[in-house]
Short mmCIF file of C-alpha atoms and ligand atoms in Angstrom, two decimals:
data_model
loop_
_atom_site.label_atom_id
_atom_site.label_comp_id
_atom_site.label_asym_id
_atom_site.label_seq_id
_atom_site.Cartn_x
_atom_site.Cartn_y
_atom_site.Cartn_z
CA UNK A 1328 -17.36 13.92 17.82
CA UNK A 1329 -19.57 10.84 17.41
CA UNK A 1330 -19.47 8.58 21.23
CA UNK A 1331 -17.31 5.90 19.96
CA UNK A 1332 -14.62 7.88 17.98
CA UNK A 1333 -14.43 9.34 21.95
CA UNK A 1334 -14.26 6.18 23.16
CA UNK A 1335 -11.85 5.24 20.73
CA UNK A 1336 -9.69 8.23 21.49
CA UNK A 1337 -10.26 7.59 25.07
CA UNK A 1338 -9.09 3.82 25.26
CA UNK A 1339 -6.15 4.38 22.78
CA UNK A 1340 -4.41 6.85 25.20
CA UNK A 1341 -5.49 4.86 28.36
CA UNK A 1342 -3.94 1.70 26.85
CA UNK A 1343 -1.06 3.50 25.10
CA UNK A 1344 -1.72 2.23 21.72
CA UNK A 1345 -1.27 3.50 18.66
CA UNK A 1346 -3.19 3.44 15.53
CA UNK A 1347 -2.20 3.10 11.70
CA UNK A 1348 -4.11 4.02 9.03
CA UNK A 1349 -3.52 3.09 5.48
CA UNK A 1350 -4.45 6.94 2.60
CA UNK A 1351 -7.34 4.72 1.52
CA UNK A 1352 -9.72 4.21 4.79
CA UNK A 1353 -12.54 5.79 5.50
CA UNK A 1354 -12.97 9.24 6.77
CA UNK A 1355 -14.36 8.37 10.63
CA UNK A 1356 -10.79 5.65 10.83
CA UNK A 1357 -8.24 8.64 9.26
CA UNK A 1358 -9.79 11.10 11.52
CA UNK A 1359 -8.96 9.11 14.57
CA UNK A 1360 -5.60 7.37 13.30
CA UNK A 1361 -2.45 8.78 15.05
CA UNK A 1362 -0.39 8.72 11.48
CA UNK A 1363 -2.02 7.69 8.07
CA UNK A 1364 0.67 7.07 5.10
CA UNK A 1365 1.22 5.07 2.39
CA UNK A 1366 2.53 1.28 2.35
CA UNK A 1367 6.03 2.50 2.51
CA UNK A 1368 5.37 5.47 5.35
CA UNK A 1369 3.51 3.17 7.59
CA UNK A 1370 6.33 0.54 7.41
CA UNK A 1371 8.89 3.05 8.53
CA UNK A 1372 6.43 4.82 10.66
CA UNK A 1373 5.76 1.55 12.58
CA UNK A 1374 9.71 0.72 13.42
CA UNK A 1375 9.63 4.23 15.23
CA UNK A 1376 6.84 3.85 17.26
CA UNK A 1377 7.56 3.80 21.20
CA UNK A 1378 4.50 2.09 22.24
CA UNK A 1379 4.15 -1.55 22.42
CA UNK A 1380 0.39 -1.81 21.06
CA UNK A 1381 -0.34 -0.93 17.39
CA UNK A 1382 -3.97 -0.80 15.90
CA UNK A 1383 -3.30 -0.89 12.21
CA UNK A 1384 -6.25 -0.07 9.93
CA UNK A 1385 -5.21 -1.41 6.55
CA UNK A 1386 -5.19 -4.76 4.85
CA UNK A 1387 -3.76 -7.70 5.92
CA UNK A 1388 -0.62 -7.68 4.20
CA UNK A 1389 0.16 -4.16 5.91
CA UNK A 1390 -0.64 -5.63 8.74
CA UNK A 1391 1.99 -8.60 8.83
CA UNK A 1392 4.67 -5.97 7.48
CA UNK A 1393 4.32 -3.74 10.72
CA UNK A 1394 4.37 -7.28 12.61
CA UNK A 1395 7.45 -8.43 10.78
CA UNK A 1396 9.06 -4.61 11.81
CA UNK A 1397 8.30 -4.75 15.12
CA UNK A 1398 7.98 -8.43 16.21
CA UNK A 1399 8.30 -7.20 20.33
CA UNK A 1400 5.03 -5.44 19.65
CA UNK A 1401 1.62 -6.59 19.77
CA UNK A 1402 0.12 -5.78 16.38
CA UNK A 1403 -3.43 -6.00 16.05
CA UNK A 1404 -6.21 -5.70 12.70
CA UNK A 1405 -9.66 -4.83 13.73
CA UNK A 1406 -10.87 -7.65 10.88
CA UNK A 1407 -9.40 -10.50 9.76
CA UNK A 1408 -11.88 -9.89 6.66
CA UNK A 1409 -9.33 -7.28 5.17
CA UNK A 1410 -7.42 -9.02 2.99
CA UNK A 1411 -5.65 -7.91 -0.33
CA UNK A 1412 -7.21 -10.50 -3.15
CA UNK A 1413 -3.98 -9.41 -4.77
CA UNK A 1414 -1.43 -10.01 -1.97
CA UNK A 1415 -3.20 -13.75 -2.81
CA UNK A 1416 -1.97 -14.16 -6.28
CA UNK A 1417 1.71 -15.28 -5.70
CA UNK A 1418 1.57 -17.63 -2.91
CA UNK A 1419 4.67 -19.33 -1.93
CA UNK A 1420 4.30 -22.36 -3.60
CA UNK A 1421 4.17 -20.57 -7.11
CA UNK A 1422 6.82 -18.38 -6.66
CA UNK A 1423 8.75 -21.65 -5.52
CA UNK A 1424 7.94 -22.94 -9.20
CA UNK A 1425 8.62 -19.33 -10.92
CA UNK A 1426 12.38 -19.17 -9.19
CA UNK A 1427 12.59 -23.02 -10.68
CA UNK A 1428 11.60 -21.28 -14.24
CA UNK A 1429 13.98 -18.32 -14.02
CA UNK A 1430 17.55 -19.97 -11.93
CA UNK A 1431 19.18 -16.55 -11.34
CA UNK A 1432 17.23 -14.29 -11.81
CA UNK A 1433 16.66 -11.96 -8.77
CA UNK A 1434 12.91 -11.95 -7.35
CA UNK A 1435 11.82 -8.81 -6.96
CA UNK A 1436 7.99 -8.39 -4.41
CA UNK A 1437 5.50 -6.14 -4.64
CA UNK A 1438 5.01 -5.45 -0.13
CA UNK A 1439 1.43 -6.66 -1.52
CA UNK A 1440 2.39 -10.26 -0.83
CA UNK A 1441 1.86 -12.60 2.70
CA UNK A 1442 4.76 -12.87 4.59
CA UNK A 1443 5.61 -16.83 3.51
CA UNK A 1444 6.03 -15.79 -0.34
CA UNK A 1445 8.18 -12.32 1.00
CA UNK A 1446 10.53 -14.95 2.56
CA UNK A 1447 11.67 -16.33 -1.07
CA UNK A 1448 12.37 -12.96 -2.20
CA UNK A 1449 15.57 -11.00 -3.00
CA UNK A 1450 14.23 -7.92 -2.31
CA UNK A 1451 10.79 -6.17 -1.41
CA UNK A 1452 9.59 -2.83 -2.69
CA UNK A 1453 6.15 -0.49 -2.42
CA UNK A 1454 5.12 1.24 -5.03
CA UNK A 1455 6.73 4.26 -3.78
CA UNK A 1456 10.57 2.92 -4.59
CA UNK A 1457 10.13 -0.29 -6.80
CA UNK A 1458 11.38 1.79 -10.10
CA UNK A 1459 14.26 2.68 -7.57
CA UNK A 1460 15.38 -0.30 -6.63
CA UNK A 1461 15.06 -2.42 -9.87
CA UNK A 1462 17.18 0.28 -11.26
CA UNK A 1463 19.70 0.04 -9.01
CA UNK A 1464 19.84 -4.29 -9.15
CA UNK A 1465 22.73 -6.17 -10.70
CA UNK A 1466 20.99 -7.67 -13.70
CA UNK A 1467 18.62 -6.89 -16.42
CA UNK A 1468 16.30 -9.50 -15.90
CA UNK A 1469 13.93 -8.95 -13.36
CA UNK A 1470 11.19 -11.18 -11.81
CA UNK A 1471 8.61 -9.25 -10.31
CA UNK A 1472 5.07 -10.32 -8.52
CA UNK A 1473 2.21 -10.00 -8.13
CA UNK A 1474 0.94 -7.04 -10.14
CA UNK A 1475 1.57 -6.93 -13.84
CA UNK A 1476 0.71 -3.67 -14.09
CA UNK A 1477 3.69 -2.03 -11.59
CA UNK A 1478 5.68 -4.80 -13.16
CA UNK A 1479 4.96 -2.82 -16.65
CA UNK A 1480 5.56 0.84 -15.04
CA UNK A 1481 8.45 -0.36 -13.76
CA UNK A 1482 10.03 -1.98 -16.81
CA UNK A 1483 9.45 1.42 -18.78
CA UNK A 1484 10.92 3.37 -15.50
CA UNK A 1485 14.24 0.73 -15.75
CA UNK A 1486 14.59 0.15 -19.49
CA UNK A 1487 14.99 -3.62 -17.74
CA UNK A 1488 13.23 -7.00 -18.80
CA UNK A 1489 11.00 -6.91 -15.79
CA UNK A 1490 8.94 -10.30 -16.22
CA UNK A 1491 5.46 -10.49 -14.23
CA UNK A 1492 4.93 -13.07 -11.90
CA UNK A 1493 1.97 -14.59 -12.26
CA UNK A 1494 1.90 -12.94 -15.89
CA UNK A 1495 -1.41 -10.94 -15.49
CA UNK A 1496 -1.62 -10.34 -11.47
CA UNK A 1497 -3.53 -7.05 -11.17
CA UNK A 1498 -5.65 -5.20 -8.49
CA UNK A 1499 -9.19 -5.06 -9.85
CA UNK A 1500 -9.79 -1.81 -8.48
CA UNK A 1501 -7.17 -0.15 -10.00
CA UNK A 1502 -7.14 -2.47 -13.12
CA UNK A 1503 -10.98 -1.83 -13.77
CA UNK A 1504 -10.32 1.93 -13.63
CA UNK A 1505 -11.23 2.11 -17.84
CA UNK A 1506 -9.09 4.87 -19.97
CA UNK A 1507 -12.79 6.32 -20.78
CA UNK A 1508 -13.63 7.17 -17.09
CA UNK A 1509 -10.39 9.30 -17.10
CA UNK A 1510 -10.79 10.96 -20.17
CA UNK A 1511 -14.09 11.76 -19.63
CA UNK A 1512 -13.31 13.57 -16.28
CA UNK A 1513 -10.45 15.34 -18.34
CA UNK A 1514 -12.88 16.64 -20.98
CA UNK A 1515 -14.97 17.22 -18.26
CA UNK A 1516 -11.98 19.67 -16.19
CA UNK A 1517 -9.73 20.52 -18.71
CA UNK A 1518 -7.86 22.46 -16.18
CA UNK A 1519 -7.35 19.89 -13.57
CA UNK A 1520 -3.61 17.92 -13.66
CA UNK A 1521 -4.28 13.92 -13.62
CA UNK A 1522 -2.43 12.13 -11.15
CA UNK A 1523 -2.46 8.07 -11.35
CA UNK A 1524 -1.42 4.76 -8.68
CA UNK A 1525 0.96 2.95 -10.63
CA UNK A 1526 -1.39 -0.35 -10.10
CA UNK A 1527 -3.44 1.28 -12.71
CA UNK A 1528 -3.02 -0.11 -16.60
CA UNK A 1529 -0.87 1.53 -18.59
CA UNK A 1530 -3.44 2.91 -20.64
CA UNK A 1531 -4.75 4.69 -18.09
CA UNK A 1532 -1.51 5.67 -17.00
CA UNK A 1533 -0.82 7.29 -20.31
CA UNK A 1534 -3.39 10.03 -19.38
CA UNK A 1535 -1.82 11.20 -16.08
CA UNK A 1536 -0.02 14.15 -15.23
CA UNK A 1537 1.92 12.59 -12.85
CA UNK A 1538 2.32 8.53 -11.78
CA UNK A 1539 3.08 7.81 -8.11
CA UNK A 1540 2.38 5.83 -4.52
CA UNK A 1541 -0.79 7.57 -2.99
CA UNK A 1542 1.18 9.92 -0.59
CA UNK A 1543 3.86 10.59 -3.81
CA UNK A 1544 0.50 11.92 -5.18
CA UNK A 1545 -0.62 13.48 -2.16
CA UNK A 1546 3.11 15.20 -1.94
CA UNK A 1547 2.31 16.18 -5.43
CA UNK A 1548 -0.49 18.14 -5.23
CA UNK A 1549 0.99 20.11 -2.45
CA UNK A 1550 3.83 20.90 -4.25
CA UNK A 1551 2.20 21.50 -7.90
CA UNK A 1552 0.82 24.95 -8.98
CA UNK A 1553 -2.32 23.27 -10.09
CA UNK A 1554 -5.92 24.25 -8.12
CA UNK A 1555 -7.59 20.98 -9.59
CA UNK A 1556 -6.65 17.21 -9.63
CA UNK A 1557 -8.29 14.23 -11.09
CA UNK A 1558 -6.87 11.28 -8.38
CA UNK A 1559 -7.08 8.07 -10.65
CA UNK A 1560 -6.84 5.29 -7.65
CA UNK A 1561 -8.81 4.33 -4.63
CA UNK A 1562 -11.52 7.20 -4.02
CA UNK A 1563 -10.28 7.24 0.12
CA UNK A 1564 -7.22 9.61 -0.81
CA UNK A 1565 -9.86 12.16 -1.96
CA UNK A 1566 -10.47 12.50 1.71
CA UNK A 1567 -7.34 13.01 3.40
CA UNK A 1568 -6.01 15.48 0.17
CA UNK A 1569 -9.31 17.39 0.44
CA UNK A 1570 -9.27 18.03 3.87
CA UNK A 1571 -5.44 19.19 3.64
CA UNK A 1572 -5.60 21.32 0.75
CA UNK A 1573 -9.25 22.71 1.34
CA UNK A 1574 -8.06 25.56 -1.81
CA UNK A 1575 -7.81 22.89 -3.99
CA UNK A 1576 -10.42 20.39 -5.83
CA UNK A 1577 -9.94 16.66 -5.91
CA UNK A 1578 -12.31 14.45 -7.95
CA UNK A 1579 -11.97 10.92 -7.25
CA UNK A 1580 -12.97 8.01 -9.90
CA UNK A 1581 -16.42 7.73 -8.15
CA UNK A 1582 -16.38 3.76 -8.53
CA UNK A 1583 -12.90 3.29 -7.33
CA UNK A 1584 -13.34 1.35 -4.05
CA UNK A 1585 -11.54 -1.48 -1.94
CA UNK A 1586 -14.39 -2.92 0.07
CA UNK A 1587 -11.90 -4.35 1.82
CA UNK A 1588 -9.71 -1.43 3.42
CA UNK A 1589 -13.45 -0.20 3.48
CA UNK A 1590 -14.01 -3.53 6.14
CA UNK A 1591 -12.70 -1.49 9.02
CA UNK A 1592 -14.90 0.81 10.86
CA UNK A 1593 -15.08 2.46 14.00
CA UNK A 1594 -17.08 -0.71 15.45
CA UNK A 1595 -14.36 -2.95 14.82
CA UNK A 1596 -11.97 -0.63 15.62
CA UNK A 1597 -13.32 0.00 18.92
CA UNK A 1598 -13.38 -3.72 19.86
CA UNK A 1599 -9.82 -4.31 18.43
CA UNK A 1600 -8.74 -1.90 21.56
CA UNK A 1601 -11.11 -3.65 23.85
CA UNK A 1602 -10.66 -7.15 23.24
CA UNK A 1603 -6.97 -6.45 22.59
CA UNK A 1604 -8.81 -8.19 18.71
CA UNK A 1605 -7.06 -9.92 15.97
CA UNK A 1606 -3.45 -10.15 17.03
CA UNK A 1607 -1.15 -10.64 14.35
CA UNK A 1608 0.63 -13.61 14.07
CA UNK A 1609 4.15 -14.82 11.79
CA UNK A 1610 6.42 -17.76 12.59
CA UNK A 1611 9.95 -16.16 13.78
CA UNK A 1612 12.15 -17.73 11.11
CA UNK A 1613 9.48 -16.19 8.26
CA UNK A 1614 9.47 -12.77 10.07
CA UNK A 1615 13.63 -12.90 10.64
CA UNK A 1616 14.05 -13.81 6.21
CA UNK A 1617 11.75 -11.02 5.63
CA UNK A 1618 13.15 -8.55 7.70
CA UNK A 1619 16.66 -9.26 6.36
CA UNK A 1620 15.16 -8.60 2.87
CA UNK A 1621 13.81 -5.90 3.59
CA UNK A 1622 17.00 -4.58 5.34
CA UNK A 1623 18.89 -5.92 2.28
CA UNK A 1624 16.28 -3.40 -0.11
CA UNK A 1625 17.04 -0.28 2.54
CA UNK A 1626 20.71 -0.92 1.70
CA UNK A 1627 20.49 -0.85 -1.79
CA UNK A 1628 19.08 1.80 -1.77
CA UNK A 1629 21.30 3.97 0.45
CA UNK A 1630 24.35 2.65 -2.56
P1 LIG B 2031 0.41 2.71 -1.65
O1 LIG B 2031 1.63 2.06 -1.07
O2 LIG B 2031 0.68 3.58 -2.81
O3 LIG B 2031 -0.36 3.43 -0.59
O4 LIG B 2031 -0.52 1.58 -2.25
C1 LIG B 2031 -1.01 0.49 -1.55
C2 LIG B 2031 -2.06 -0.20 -2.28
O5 LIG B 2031 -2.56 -1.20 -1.87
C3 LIG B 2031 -2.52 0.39 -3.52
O6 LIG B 2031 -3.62 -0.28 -3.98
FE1 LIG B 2032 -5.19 -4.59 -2.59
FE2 LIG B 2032 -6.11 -3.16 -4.63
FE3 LIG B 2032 -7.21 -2.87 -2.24
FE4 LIG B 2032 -4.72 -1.95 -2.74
S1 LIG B 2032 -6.66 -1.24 -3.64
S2 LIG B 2032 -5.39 -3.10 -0.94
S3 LIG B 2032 -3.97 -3.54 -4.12
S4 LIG B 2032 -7.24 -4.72 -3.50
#
């Protein structure tokens, strides 16, 4: 083991933290993280964590969920240069102007939002339960932010008029993720299954096996008799599936990369647990409406 992933390991336990890793970081951050998951698993993971310090290696908006979970806890980033250009697209201003547009009509959040805009909502989803939930909501007509594209999985999951707030809010990496690439890795292993993030277009979508959060797919390819998976979202996954299922093959879409989850690294990690570096900050009454939200989605969900 390399001197500072020791020195991570080393100051973690000394200082009783704990550290977070979101399925798409890089190898050297899962390999020290203490549970890596999903936007969904790491929210839940977070609430039932005993320590008071938690290191979370993800983006931004990850990070002010675990903050809004656990607001007795110090939650720190290693960078504040980790940020979601999605989670960006619906700031609370415009969704202030979109709930003008639609009186009504229940808001519906993609967790890929900042904390200020998740106050306004009705209820916030991952992409792990969002068909789920809309489903399960008293009306037809949906508004639903910031990515078009799980907006569009999840109207043809619902059967409901799911309208996307801003109308074309997409993640680039997932969104730039062209039909071609896939079908030329399919042509390329016909006997591989194709697995796909719902962010992706549904174009692309069309050509998977199997549509799902990134540990949904993970799950998946555990379960499935398949040897061989084409993993059509953020190339990180590859990682953690390969090095669980060593029997199996995973090819990733080679050019499928957040640079930003890809902004944490051991440096920064190490001097997050130093320097006790970048604490997480939300006002109380923003943290308190999003909470309730997101205790008002759990609920819903247990009908
Ligand atoms: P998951 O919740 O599926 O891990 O997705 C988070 C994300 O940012 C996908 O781009
Ligand atoms: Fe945001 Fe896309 Fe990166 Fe996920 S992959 S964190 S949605 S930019």
């Amino acid at each position: 083991m390399s001197d500072v992933k020791d020195r991570i390991i080393e100051l973690k336990e000394k200082k009783g933290a704990v550290i977070l890793a979101h399925n798409y970081q890089l190898p050297e951050i899962q390999d020290v993280a203490d549970f890596i998951g999903d936007s969904l698993e790491l929210s839940v993971k977070s609430e039932k964590i005993e320590k008071d310090l938690i290191v979370f290696c993800g983006v931004d908006f990850m990070a002010e969920q675990a903050k809004v979970l656990n607001p007795g806890k110090k939650v720190l980033i290693p960078t504040k240069a980790a940020l979601c250009p999605m989670a960006a697209l619906l700031p609370r201003w415009l969704l202030e102007r979109y709930r003008e547009q639609y009186p009504g009509v229940p808001v519906v959040l993609y967790v890929n939002t900042h904390a200020d805009a998740k106050a306004l909502a009705d209820y916030i989803v991952t992409s792990a339960n969002a068909a789920d939930v809309v489903s399960r909501i008293d009306s037809d007509r949906i508004l639903f932010g910031p990515d078009a594209n799980l907006a569009d999985y999840v109207a043809e999951k619902t059967g409901k008029e799911v309208i996307p707030i801003p109308p074309s809010g997409h993640c680039a990496v997932h969104q730039t993720i062209a039909p071609i690439e896939v079908q030329e890795l399919i042509e390329a292993h016909p006997d591989a299954e194709v697995m796909a993030h719902p962010e992706c277009t549904r174009e692309t979508r069309k050509l998977a096996h199997y549509v799902g959060s990134t540990s949904q797919m993970l799950r998946h390819a555990k379960e499935s008799g398949s040897k061989k998976f084409i993993v059509v979202t953020e190339k990180g996954l590859v990682y953690r599936m390969q090095k669980e299922m060593p029997d199996k093959t995973f090819i990733p879409i080679e050019t499928a990369i957040c640079t930003n989850m890809k902004k944490i690294n051991l440096d920064n990690l190490l001097r997050s647990l130093q320097e006790e570096i970048y604490e997480v900050e939300i006002g109380p009454d923003i943290a308190e409406r999003v909470r309730q939200t997101l205790i008002k989605t759990r609920k819903l969900l247990e009908k």
